[in-house]
mmCIF file of C-alpha atoms and ligand atoms in Angstrom:
data_model
loop_
_atom_site.group_PDB
_atom_site.id
_atom_site.type_symbol
_atom_site.label_atom_id
_atom_site.label_comp_id
_atom_site.label_asym_id
_atom_site.label_seq_id
_atom_site.Cartn_x
_atom_site.Cartn_y
_atom_site.Cartn_z
ATOM 1 C CA MET A 214 82.329 119.776 74.553
ATOM 2 C CA PRO A 215 83.772 122.957 77.587
ATOM 3 C CA PRO A 216 87.434 122.963 76.836
ATOM 4 C CA ARG A 217 89.178 121.716 79.892
ATOM 5 C CA LYS A 218 89.603 123.927 83.255
ATOM 6 C CA LYS A 219 93.578 123.415 83.273
ATOM 7 C CA ILE A 220 94.410 125.251 86.953
ATOM 8 C CA LEU A 221 96.596 122.514 88.844
ATOM 9 C CA SER A 222 99.047 122.761 85.624
ATOM 10 C CA ASP A 223 99.912 126.777 86.556
ATOM 11 C CA LEU A 224 101.240 124.396 89.893
ATOM 12 C CA SER A 225 102.960 121.251 88.151
ATOM 13 C CA PRO A 226 103.204 120.938 84.315
ATOM 14 C CA ASN A 227 102.808 117.237 85.010
ATOM 15 C CA MET A 228 98.591 118.214 86.107
ATOM 16 C CA SER A 229 95.667 118.731 84.452
ATOM 17 C CA GLU A 230 93.430 117.473 86.447
ATOM 18 C CA ARG A 231 89.664 119.666 86.253
ATOM 19 C CA LEU A 232 88.265 121.456 89.458
ATOM 20 C CA PRO A 233 86.959 120.578 91.328
ATOM 21 C CA LEU A 234 88.337 117.920 92.907
ATOM 22 C CA LEU A 235 86.072 115.040 94.770
ATOM 23 C CA VAL A 236 87.457 112.692 96.622
ATOM 24 C CA ALA A 237 85.600 110.135 97.849
ATOM 25 C CA ASN A 238 87.595 108.339 101.026
ATOM 26 C CA HIS A 239 86.295 104.541 101.733
ATOM 27 C CA LYS A 240 88.487 103.895 104.607
ATOM 28 C CA GLU A 241 88.702 100.158 106.300
ATOM 29 C CA ASN A 242 84.958 99.885 105.599
ATOM 30 C CA ASP A 243 84.073 97.573 101.726
ATOM 31 C CA SER A 244 83.325 94.499 100.706
ATOM 32 C CA LEU A 245 85.123 93.460 96.961
ATOM 33 C CA GLU A 246 80.965 93.817 96.052
ATOM 34 C CA GLU A 247 80.221 96.982 97.501
ATOM 35 C CA VAL A 248 83.281 98.639 95.209
ATOM 36 C CA ILE A 249 81.601 97.818 92.199
ATOM 37 C CA SER A 250 78.287 97.967 92.208
ATOM 38 C CA TRP A 251 79.533 101.590 94.262
ATOM 39 C CA VAL A 252 81.600 102.266 90.613
ATOM 40 C CA ASP A 253 78.434 100.609 88.330
ATOM 41 C CA GLU A 254 75.842 103.442 90.252
ATOM 42 C CA ILE A 255 77.711 106.798 90.251
ATOM 43 C CA ALA A 256 79.012 106.397 87.219
ATOM 44 C CA GLU A 257 76.468 108.180 85.584
ATOM 45 C CA SER A 258 76.280 111.092 87.256
ATOM 46 C CA ALA A 259 79.916 110.770 87.378
ATOM 47 C CA GLN A 260 79.781 111.105 83.620
ATOM 48 C CA ARG A 261 78.465 114.789 83.706
ATOM 49 C CA PHE A 262 80.592 115.896 86.010
ATOM 50 C CA ASP A 263 83.447 118.452 85.049
ATOM 51 C CA GLY A 264 85.223 118.513 87.886
ATOM 52 C CA THR A 265 87.762 115.808 89.243
ATOM 53 C CA ILE A 266 86.272 112.652 91.290
ATOM 54 C CA ILE A 267 89.421 110.848 92.697
ATOM 55 C CA PHE A 268 88.221 107.272 94.594
ATOM 56 C CA CYS A 269 90.426 105.882 97.227
ATOM 57 C CA PRO A 270 89.139 102.392 98.567
ATOM 58 C CA SER A 271 91.074 99.765 100.432
ATOM 59 C CA TYR A 272 94.392 98.551 98.492
ATOM 60 C CA PRO A 273 93.287 95.482 97.604
ATOM 61 C CA PHE A 274 90.368 96.500 95.334
ATOM 62 C CA LEU A 275 93.001 98.951 93.182
ATOM 63 C CA ALA A 276 92.969 96.628 90.317
ATOM 64 C CA VAL A 277 90.073 95.844 89.913
ATOM 65 C CA VAL A 278 88.205 98.711 89.517
ATOM 66 C CA TYR A 279 90.937 100.452 87.854
ATOM 67 C CA GLN A 280 90.349 97.369 84.926
ATOM 68 C CA LYS A 281 86.900 98.628 84.770
ATOM 69 C CA ILE A 282 86.928 101.723 84.575
ATOM 70 C CA SER A 283 89.527 101.299 81.971
ATOM 71 C CA HIS A 284 87.061 99.098 80.355
ATOM 72 C CA ASP A 285 83.656 101.077 80.999
ATOM 73 C CA GLY A 286 85.620 104.466 80.468
ATOM 74 C CA ILE A 287 84.263 105.227 83.526
ATOM 75 C CA ASN A 288 85.061 109.314 84.615
ATOM 76 C CA ILE A 289 86.885 108.725 87.334
ATOM 77 C CA LYS A 290 90.421 108.289 88.556
ATOM 78 C CA LEU A 291 92.240 106.351 91.200
ATOM 79 C CA GLY A 292 93.971 107.228 94.832
ATOM 80 C CA SER A 293 95.260 105.395 97.511
ATOM 81 C CA GLN A 294 93.904 106.160 101.127
ATOM 82 C CA ASP A 295 98.254 104.962 102.490
ATOM 83 C CA ILE A 296 101.527 104.194 100.561
ATOM 84 C CA SER A 297 104.509 102.838 102.775
ATOM 85 C CA ARG A 298 107.396 105.278 103.524
ATOM 86 C CA PHE A 299 109.654 102.599 102.033
ATOM 87 C CA GLU A 300 111.122 102.262 98.921
ATOM 88 C CA ARG A 301 110.484 98.184 97.423
ATOM 89 C CA GLY A 302 111.512 95.882 99.410
ATOM 90 C CA ASN A 303 111.245 93.847 101.841
ATOM 91 C CA HIS A 304 108.677 95.300 103.920
ATOM 92 C CA THR A 305 106.379 92.655 105.250
ATOM 93 C CA GLY A 306 101.801 93.919 104.665
ATOM 94 C CA GLU A 307 103.214 97.982 103.270
ATOM 95 C CA VAL A 308 102.705 98.978 99.834
ATOM 96 C CA ALA A 309 105.076 101.019 97.217
ATOM 97 C CA ALA A 310 104.441 103.758 96.550
ATOM 98 C CA SER A 311 106.364 102.428 92.668
ATOM 99 C CA GLN A 312 103.852 99.155 93.031
ATOM 100 C CA ILE A 313 100.450 101.111 92.211
ATOM 101 C CA ALA A 314 101.829 103.930 90.847
ATOM 102 C CA ASP A 315 100.404 102.389 86.765
ATOM 103 C CA ILE A 316 97.142 102.313 88.413
ATOM 104 C CA VAL A 317 97.106 105.867 90.807
ATOM 105 C CA LYS A 318 96.952 109.390 91.086
ATOM 106 C CA PHE A 319 96.252 110.095 93.887
ATOM 107 C CA VAL A 320 97.632 108.955 97.407
ATOM 108 C CA ILE A 321 96.125 109.857 101.077
ATOM 109 C CA ILE A 322 99.122 111.378 102.748
ATOM 110 C CA GLY A 323 98.703 112.230 106.841
ATOM 111 C CA HIS A 324 94.918 112.000 107.339
ATOM 112 C CA SER A 325 94.083 112.250 111.294
ATOM 113 C CA GLU A 326 93.252 108.540 111.444
ATOM 114 C CA ARG A 327 96.639 107.516 110.467
ATOM 115 C CA ARG A 328 98.278 110.823 112.956
ATOM 116 C CA THR A 329 96.868 109.204 115.944
ATOM 117 C CA LEU A 330 95.677 105.090 115.328
ATOM 118 C CA LEU A 331 99.191 104.985 113.251
ATOM 119 C CA LYS A 332 100.691 107.181 114.981
ATOM 120 C CA GLU A 333 102.596 108.597 111.836
ATOM 121 C CA ASP A 334 104.668 111.884 113.016
ATOM 122 C CA ASP A 335 106.465 114.760 110.906
ATOM 123 C CA ASP A 336 108.543 112.413 109.869
ATOM 124 C CA VAL A 337 106.436 109.203 108.635
ATOM 125 C CA LEU A 338 104.824 111.474 106.690
ATOM 126 C CA LYS A 339 107.580 113.528 105.105
ATOM 127 C CA GLU A 340 108.937 109.995 103.432
ATOM 128 C CA LYS A 341 105.738 109.044 102.273
ATOM 129 C CA VAL A 342 105.901 112.394 100.419
ATOM 130 C CA LYS A 343 109.320 111.545 99.215
ATOM 131 C CA ARG A 344 107.820 108.011 98.548
ATOM 132 C CA ALA A 345 104.817 108.822 95.961
ATOM 133 C CA LYS A 346 106.860 112.374 94.282
ATOM 134 C CA GLU A 347 109.320 109.689 92.481
ATOM 135 C CA ALA A 348 106.753 107.373 91.932
ATOM 136 C CA GLY A 349 104.735 110.383 89.719
ATOM 137 C CA LEU A 350 102.066 109.847 92.748
ATOM 138 C CA GLU A 351 100.407 113.010 93.631
ATOM 139 C CA PRO A 352 99.774 113.627 97.621
ATOM 140 C CA ILE A 353 96.804 114.834 99.222
ATOM 141 C CA PHE A 354 97.971 116.006 102.606
ATOM 142 C CA CYS A 355 96.123 116.634 105.190
ATOM 143 C CA VAL A 356 95.971 119.151 108.374
ATOM 144 C CA GLN A 357 94.392 119.568 111.079
ATOM 145 C CA ASN A 358 95.047 123.150 110.839
ATOM 146 C CA GLU A 359 96.526 125.855 109.274
ATOM 147 C CA GLN A 360 100.031 125.525 111.414
ATOM 148 C CA THR A 361 100.056 121.423 110.572
ATOM 149 C CA PRO A 362 103.901 121.509 108.907
ATOM 150 C CA ILE A 363 103.308 120.033 105.100
ATOM 151 C CA PRO A 364 106.280 118.730 103.107
ATOM 152 C CA ASP A 365 107.766 120.105 100.367
ATOM 153 C CA ASN A 366 106.377 119.236 96.998
ATOM 154 C CA VAL A 367 103.206 118.591 98.613
ATOM 155 C CA GLU A 368 100.638 120.683 96.184
ATOM 156 C CA ILE A 369 96.684 118.761 96.698
ATOM 157 C CA VAL A 370 96.734 119.696 100.814
ATOM 158 C CA ALA A 371 93.560 118.984 102.236
ATOM 159 C CA TYR A 372 91.987 121.096 105.352
ATOM 160 C CA GLU A 373 90.790 118.447 107.901
ATOM 161 C CA PRO A 374 89.965 119.354 111.357
ATOM 162 C CA VAL A 375 89.113 116.425 113.544
ATOM 163 C CA PHE A 376 86.517 117.498 115.373
ATOM 164 C CA ALA A 377 84.463 117.825 112.024
ATOM 165 C CA ILE A 378 85.541 113.685 110.981
ATOM 166 C CA GLY A 379 82.593 111.754 111.399
ATOM 167 C CA THR A 380 80.424 113.471 113.048
ATOM 168 C CA GLY A 381 77.726 115.134 111.204
ATOM 169 C CA ASN A 382 79.442 118.503 112.688
ATOM 170 C CA PRO A 383 81.726 120.443 110.430
ATOM 171 C CA ASP A 384 83.980 123.574 110.269
ATOM 172 C CA THR A 385 81.872 126.942 109.023
ATOM 173 C CA PRO A 386 81.918 128.113 106.034
ATOM 174 C CA GLU A 387 83.719 130.930 107.763
ATOM 175 C CA ASN A 388 86.531 129.037 109.373
ATOM 176 C CA VAL A 389 87.260 127.120 106.956
ATOM 177 C CA LYS A 390 88.066 129.874 104.637
ATOM 178 C CA VAL A 391 90.174 131.709 106.808
ATOM 179 C CA VAL A 392 91.950 128.077 107.017
ATOM 180 C CA ALA A 393 92.199 128.057 103.174
ATOM 181 C CA GLN A 394 93.253 131.492 102.639
ATOM 182 C CA LYS A 395 95.982 130.901 106.257
ATOM 183 C CA LEU A 396 97.790 127.618 104.022
ATOM 184 C CA ARG A 397 97.504 129.725 100.619
ATOM 185 C CA ALA A 398 99.370 132.744 102.256
ATOM 186 C CA ARG A 399 101.709 129.390 103.059
ATOM 187 C CA GLY A 400 102.149 127.908 99.407
ATOM 188 C CA GLN A 401 99.926 127.946 95.741
ATOM 189 C CA TYR A 402 98.209 125.038 96.872
ATOM 190 C CA THR A 403 95.004 123.141 95.229
ATOM 191 C CA ILE A 404 93.635 123.223 98.741
ATOM 192 C CA LEU A 405 90.298 120.834 99.924
ATOM 193 C CA TYR A 406 87.608 120.859 102.448
ATOM 194 C CA GLY A 407 86.435 118.294 104.149
ATOM 195 C CA GLY A 408 84.533 117.096 107.391
ATOM 196 C CA SER A 409 81.263 115.675 107.590
ATOM 197 C CA VAL A 410 80.730 117.310 103.931
ATOM 198 C CA SER A 411 77.071 116.808 102.943
ATOM 199 C CA ALA A 412 74.895 117.288 99.697
ATOM 200 C CA GLU A 413 73.490 120.365 102.005
ATOM 201 C CA ASN A 414 76.525 121.999 102.950
ATOM 202 C CA VAL A 415 79.647 121.451 100.002
ATOM 203 C CA LYS A 416 78.281 124.038 98.019
ATOM 204 C CA SER A 417 79.778 126.631 101.339
ATOM 205 C CA PHE A 418 82.885 124.977 101.126
ATOM 206 C CA VAL A 419 83.986 125.428 97.217
ATOM 207 C CA VAL A 420 84.421 128.638 97.379
ATOM 208 C CA ASP A 421 87.315 131.430 97.024
ATOM 209 C CA ASN A 422 90.448 129.343 97.100
ATOM 210 C CA VAL A 423 88.323 126.054 98.059
ATOM 211 C CA GLN A 424 88.604 124.034 95.240
ATOM 212 C CA GLY A 425 87.018 121.154 96.257
ATOM 213 C CA VAL A 426 86.375 117.899 98.951
ATOM 214 C CA LEU A 427 87.525 114.986 100.658
ATOM 215 C CA VAL A 428 84.347 113.100 101.569
ATOM 216 C CA GLY A 429 84.784 109.661 103.567
ATOM 217 C CA ALA A 430 82.288 107.697 105.196
ATOM 218 C CA THR A 431 79.656 109.704 106.968
ATOM 219 C CA ASN A 432 78.802 110.527 103.049
ATOM 220 C CA SER A 433 80.168 108.876 100.722
ATOM 221 C CA LEU A 434 79.580 105.058 101.150
ATOM 222 C CA ASP A 435 75.795 105.149 100.573
ATOM 223 C CA PRO A 436 76.881 105.434 96.257
ATOM 224 C CA GLN A 437 72.959 107.687 96.714
ATOM 225 C CA LYS A 438 74.627 110.083 99.442
ATOM 226 C CA PHE A 439 78.018 111.022 96.945
ATOM 227 C CA ILE A 440 76.151 111.367 93.659
ATOM 228 C CA GLY A 441 73.988 114.990 96.032
ATOM 229 C CA ILE A 442 77.735 116.141 96.954
ATOM 230 C CA LEU A 443 78.429 115.097 93.081
ATOM 231 C CA GLU A 444 74.762 117.335 92.241
ATOM 232 C CA ALA A 445 75.161 120.054 93.354
ATOM 233 C CA LEU A 446 78.832 120.576 92.544
ATOM 234 C CA LYS A 447 77.314 120.795 89.240
HETATM 235 P P1 PGA B 583 83.738 112.549 106.374
HETATM 236 O O1 PGA B 583 85.044 111.792 107.031
HETATM 237 O O2 PGA B 583 83.186 112.948 105.881
HETATM 238 O O3 PGA B 583 82.736 110.852 107.126
HETATM 239 O O4 PGA B 583 83.236 113.274 108.039
HETATM 240 C C1 PGA B 583 86.147 112.360 106.154
HETATM 241 C C2 PGA B 583 86.988 112.577 106.416
HETATM 242 O O5 PGA B 583 88.108 111.239 106.825
HETATM 243 O O6 PGA B 583 87.979 112.642 105.249
#
């Protein structure tokens, strides 16, 4: 067994995830059956991956996937697609970070779809990051460009230009490099790129300051397309 690469542990004593990080954000797309068969289908390839796969299905499926990956020893970590801005309490429909902290390690915060469709502003996102950290979850904080405000204590930042999300039109590796450099100048972040990542282009993004990718519906829902990305990163 090669030694574990504890790169994130340099930034936080609590983190020891192996790089690269490969995030699958399934958004509002799956059925329970689809989630289970997705995990089954990628399990073998995941087992031979030296980085960290972070699977983010919808809330209702987190517990069942957690039981499955724990029971079967599958090399996948779980992430939530969102979290409540509030502490646990009487907030109908919300899910508190502390309610899922036993089964989830990561949470996506600040995705452009939530900023636009759910009108989440910088103040809301700051509160969400605070709630996540209090519960011991690691935020994967999405920024749309190098100037997007980043709350304190964020360690993982995903650069996700809006034009590249779900369009098949990724940013250029050159520009991703420049943006990552500017983000790195703002803090010791682990930086991911997201937006039309595919098996064909993933390697061109994960260089220098970029230590992983966030893959949305375009190429993570279909397990074979996701396996293609996984294999390309090995
Ligand atoms: P995409 O989405 O991979 O479908 O472009 C990326 C994202 O929304 O994070």
